[in-house]
Short mmCIF file of C-alpha atoms in Angstrom, two decimals:
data_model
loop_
_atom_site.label_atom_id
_atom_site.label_comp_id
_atom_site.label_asym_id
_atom_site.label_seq_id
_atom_site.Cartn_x
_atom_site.Cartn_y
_atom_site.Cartn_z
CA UNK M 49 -2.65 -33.94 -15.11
CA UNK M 50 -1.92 -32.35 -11.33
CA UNK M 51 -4.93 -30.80 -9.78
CA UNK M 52 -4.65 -26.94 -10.08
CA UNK M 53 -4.88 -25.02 -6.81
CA UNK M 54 -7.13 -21.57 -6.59
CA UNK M 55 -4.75 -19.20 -5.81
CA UNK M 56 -5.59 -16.94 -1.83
CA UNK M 57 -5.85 -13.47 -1.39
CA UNK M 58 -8.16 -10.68 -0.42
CA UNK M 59 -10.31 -9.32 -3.55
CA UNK M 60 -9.83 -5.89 -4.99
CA UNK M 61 -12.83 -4.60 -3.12
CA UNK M 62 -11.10 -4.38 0.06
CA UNK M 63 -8.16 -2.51 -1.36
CA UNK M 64 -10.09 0.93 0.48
CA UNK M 65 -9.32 -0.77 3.71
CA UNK M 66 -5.46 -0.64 3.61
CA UNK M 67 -3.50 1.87 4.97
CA UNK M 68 -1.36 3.21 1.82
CA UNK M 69 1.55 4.23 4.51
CA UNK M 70 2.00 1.15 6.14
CA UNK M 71 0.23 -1.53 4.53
CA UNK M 72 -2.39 -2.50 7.83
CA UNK M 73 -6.09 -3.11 7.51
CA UNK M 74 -7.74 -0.18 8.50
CA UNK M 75 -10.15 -0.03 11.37
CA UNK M 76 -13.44 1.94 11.50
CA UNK M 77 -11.79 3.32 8.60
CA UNK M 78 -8.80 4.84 10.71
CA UNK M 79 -5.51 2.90 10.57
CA UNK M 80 -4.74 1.87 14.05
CA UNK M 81 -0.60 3.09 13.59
CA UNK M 82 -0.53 5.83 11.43
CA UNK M 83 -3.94 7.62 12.16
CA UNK M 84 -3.40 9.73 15.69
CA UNK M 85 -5.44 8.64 18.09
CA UNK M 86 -9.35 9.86 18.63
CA UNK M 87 -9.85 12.19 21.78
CA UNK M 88 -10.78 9.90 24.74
CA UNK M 89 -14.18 9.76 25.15
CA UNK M 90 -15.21 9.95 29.31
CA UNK M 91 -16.32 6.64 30.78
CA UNK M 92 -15.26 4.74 27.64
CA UNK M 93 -12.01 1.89 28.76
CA UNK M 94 -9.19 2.90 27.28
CA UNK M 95 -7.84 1.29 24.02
CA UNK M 96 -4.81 -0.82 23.73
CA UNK M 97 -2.56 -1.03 20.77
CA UNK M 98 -0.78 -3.55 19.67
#
C-alpha cells in the first residue's frame, strides 16, 4: 500500500478574505486591486502596489 498524501489548501474559514472579482486575498479587509484606494492620510509614506 502507497502512503496517502493530505491534500493543501486554505480552509473554508478564510473564504471571507477573497476578493469575489478577482480572486486576491483581501487586505485589512479591502482588496488591494479592485477596492479604490483610501484617501491619503498626511505624514503617512505612500503605499505601493504591486
Amino acid at each position: 500500500m502507497e502512503p496517502v498524501e493530505s491534500e493543501g489548501g486554505e480552509p473554508a474559514c478564510f473564504l471571507h478574505l477573497v476578493c469575489e472579482e478577482c480572486g486576491r486575498v483581501r487586505e485589512n479587509g479591502r482588496c488591494p486591486r479592485c477596492d479604490p484606494p483610501a484617501a491619503a492620510v498626511p505624514g503617512s509614506p505612500a503605499r505601493q502596489e504591486d
